[in-house]
mmCIF file of C-alpha atoms in Angstrom:
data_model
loop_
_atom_site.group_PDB
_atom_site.id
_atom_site.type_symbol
_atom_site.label_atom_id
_atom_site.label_comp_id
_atom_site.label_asym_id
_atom_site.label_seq_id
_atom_site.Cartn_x
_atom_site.Cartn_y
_atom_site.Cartn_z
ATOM 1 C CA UNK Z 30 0.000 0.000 0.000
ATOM 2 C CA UNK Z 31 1.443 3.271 -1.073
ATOM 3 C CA UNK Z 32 1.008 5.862 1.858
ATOM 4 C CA UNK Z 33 2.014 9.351 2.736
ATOM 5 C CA UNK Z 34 4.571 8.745 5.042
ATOM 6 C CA UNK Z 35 7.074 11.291 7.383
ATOM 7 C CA UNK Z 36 10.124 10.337 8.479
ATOM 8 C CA UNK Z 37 12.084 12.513 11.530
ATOM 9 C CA UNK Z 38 16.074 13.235 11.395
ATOM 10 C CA UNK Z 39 18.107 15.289 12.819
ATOM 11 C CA UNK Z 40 20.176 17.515 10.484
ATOM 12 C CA UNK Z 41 24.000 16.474 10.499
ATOM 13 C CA UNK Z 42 26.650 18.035 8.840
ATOM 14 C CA UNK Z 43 28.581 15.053 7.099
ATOM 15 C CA UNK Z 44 27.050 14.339 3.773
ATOM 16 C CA UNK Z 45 25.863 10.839 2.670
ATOM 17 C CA UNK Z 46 26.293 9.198 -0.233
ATOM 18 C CA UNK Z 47 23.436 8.095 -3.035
ATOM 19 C CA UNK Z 48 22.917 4.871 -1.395
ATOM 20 C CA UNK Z 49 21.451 5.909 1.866
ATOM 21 C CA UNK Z 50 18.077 5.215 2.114
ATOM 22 C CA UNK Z 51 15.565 6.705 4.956
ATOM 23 C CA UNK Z 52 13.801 3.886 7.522
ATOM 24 C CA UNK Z 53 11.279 3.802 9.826
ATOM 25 C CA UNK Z 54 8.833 6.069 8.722
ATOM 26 C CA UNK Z 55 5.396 5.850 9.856
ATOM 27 C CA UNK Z 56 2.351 6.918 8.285
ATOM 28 C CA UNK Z 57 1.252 10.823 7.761
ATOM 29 C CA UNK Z 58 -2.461 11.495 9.246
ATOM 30 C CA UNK Z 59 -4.337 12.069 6.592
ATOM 31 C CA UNK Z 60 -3.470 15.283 4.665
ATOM 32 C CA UNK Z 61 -1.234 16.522 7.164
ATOM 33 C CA UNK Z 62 1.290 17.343 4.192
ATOM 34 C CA UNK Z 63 -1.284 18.908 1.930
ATOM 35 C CA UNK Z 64 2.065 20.451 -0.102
ATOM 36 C CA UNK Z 65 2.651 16.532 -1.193
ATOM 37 C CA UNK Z 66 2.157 16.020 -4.871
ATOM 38 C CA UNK Z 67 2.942 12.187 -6.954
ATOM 39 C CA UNK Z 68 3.500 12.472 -10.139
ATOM 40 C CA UNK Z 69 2.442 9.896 -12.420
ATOM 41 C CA UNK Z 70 3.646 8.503 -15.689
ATOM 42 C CA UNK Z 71 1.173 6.578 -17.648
ATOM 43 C CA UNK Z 72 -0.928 6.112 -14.955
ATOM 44 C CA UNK Z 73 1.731 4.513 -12.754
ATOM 45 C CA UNK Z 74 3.261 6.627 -9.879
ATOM 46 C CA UNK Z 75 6.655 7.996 -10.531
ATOM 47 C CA UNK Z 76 7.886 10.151 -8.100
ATOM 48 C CA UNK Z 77 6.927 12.594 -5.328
ATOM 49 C CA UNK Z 78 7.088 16.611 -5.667
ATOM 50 C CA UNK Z 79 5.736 19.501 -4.121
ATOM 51 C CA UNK Z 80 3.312 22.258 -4.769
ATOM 52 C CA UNK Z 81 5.162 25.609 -4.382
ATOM 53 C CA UNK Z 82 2.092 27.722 -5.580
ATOM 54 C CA UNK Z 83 -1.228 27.372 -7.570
ATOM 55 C CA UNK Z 84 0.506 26.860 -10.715
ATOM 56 C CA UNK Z 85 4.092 25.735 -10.167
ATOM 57 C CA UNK Z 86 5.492 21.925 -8.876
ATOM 58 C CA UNK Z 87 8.863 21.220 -7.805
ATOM 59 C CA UNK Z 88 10.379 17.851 -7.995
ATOM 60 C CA UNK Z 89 13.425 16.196 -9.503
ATOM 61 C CA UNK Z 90 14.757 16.561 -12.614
ATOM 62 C CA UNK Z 91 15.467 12.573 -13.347
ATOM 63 C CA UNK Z 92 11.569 12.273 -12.866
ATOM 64 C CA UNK Z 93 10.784 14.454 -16.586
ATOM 65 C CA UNK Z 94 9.157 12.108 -18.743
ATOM 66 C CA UNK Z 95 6.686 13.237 -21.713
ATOM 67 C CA UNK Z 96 3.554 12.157 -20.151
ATOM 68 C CA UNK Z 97 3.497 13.025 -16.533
ATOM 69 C CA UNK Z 98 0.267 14.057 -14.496
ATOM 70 C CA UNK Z 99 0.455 15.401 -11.071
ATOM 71 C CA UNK Z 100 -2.212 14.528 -8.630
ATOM 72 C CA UNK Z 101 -2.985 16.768 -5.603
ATOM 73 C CA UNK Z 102 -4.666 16.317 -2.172
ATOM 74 C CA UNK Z 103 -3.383 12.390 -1.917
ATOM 75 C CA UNK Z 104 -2.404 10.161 0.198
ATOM 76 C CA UNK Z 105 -3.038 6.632 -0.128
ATOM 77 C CA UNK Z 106 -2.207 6.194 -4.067
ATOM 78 C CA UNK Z 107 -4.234 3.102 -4.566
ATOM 79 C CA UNK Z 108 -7.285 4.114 -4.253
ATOM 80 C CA UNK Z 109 -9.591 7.582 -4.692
ATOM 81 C CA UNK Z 110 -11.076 8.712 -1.386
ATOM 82 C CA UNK Z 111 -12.482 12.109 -2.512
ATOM 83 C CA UNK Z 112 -10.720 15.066 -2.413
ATOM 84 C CA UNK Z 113 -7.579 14.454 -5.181
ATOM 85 C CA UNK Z 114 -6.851 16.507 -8.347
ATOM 86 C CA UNK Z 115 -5.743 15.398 -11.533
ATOM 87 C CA UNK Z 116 -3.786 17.746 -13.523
ATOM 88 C CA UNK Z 117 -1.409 18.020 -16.693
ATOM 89 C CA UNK Z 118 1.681 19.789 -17.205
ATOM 90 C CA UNK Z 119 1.660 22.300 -19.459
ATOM 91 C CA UNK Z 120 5.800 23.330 -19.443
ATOM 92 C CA UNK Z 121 8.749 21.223 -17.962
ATOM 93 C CA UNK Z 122 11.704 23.212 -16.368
ATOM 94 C CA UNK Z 123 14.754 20.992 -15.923
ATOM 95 C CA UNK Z 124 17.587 23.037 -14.243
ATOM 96 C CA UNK Z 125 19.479 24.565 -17.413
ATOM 97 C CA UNK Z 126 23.029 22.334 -15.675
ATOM 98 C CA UNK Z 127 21.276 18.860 -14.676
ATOM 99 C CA UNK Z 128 23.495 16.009 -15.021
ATOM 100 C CA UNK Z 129 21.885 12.794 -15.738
ATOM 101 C CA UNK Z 130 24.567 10.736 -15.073
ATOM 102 C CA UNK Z 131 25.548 12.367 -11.722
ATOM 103 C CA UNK Z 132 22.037 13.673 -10.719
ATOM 104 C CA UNK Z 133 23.595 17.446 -10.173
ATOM 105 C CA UNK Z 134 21.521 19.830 -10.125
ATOM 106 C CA UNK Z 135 18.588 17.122 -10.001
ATOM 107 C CA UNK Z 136 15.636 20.231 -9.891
ATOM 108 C CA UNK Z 137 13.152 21.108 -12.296
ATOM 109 C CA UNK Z 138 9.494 23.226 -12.776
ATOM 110 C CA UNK Z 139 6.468 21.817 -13.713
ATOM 111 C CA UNK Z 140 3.680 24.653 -14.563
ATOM 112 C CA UNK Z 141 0.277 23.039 -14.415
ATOM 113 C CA UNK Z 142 -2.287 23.459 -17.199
ATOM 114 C CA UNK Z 143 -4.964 24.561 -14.646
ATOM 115 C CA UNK Z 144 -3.684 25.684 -11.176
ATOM 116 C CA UNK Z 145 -4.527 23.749 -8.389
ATOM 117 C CA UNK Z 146 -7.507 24.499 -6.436
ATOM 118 C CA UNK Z 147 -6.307 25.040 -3.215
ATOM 119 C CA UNK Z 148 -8.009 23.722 0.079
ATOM 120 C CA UNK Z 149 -7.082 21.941 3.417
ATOM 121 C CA UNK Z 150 -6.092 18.977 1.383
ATOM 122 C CA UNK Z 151 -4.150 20.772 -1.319
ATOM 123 C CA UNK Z 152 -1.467 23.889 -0.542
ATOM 124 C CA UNK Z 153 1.827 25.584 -1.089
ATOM 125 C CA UNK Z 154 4.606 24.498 0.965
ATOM 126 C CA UNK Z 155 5.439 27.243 3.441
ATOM 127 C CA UNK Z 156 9.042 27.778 2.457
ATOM 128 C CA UNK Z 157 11.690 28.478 4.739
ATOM 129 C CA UNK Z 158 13.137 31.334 6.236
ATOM 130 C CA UNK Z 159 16.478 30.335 6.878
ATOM 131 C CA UNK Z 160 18.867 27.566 6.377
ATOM 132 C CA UNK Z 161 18.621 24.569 9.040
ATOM 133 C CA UNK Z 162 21.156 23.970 11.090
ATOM 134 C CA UNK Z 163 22.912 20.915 12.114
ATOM 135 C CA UNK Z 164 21.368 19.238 14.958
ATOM 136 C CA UNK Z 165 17.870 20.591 13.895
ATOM 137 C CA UNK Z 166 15.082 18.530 14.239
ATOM 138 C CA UNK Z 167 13.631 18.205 10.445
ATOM 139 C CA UNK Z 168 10.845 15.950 8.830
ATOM 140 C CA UNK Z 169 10.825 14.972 5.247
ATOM 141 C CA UNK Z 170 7.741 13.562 3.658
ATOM 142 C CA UNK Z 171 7.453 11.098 0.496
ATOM 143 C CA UNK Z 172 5.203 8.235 -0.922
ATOM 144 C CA UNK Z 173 6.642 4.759 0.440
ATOM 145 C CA UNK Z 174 5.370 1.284 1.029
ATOM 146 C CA UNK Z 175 4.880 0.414 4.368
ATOM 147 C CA UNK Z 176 6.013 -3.193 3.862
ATOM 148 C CA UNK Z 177 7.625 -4.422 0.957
ATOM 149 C CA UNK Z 178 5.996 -8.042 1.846
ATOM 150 C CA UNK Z 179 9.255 -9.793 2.343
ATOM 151 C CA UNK Z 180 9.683 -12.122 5.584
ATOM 152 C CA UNK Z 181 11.116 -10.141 8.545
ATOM 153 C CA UNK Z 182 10.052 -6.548 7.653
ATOM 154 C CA UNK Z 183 7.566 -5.057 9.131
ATOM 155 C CA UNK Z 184 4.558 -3.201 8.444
ATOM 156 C CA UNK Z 185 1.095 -4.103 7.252
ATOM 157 C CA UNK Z 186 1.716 -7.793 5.566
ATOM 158 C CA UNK Z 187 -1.070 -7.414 3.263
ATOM 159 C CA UNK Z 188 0.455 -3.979 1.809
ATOM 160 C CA UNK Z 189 2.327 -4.822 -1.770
ATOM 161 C CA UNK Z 190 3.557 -1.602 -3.607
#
């Protein structure tokens, strides 16, 4: 089952490598992150992204494909429980120095055809005032499985992603 899902960190200052990948996560309450877009490629999610004002999405640049659709006011991607929006891009903004192959730069601008309507469920992401520092509490939010149905993991067994 594909869920909204927050993880908590605290902000360090050595950098990690590509590999790294963030655990125990738990759930979001429902629309908590109302910010939280997925983007979708042929009707299959693709990545997560985030709205950044009626009109504009900001995600990664390795996640431009020629079909995507962004859908608002998620957050359990399997199924439709009212209050989602389905729109299409209508321009693609890769940074003008993203490198494939090394993922710098790894930004880019989607402009929606029709802005979002914005509600509880679906709003900008309040963006920061100032740089975090190390040893900050910070929470990240994405679209993750809560068990990947293996033996030994944990999470709801039935959930399959």
């Amino acid at each position: 089952m594909w869920l909204l899902l927050t993880f908590s960190f605290l902000l360090t200052s050595a950098a990690r490598d590509d590999t790294d990948k963030m655990l125990g996560g738990e759930e979001c309450e429902p629309h908590s992150q109302p910010w939280q877009v997925a983007l979708f490629e042929r009707g299959r999610f693709n990545c997560g992204a985030s709205l950044i004002s009626a009109h504009w999405v900001l995600s990664a640049a390795h996640c431009q494909t020629r079909s995507l659709r962004v859908r608002l006011g998620e957050h359990n991607l399997r199924k439709r429980d009212g209050p989602e929006q389905l729109r299409t891009v209508a321009r693609i903004i890769p940074h003008p120095r993203y490198e494939a192959r090394s993922h710098r730069h790894d930004v880019m601008l989607l402009r929606l055809t029709r802005p979002a309507r914005l509600s509880r469920q679906a709003r900008p992401v309040a963006l920061p005032t100032r740089c975090p520092q190390p040893g900050e509490a910070c929470v990240v939010s994405g679209w993750g499985l809560v068990s990947d149905d293996k033996p030994g993991t944990k999470g709801i067994p039935e959930s399959q992603g």
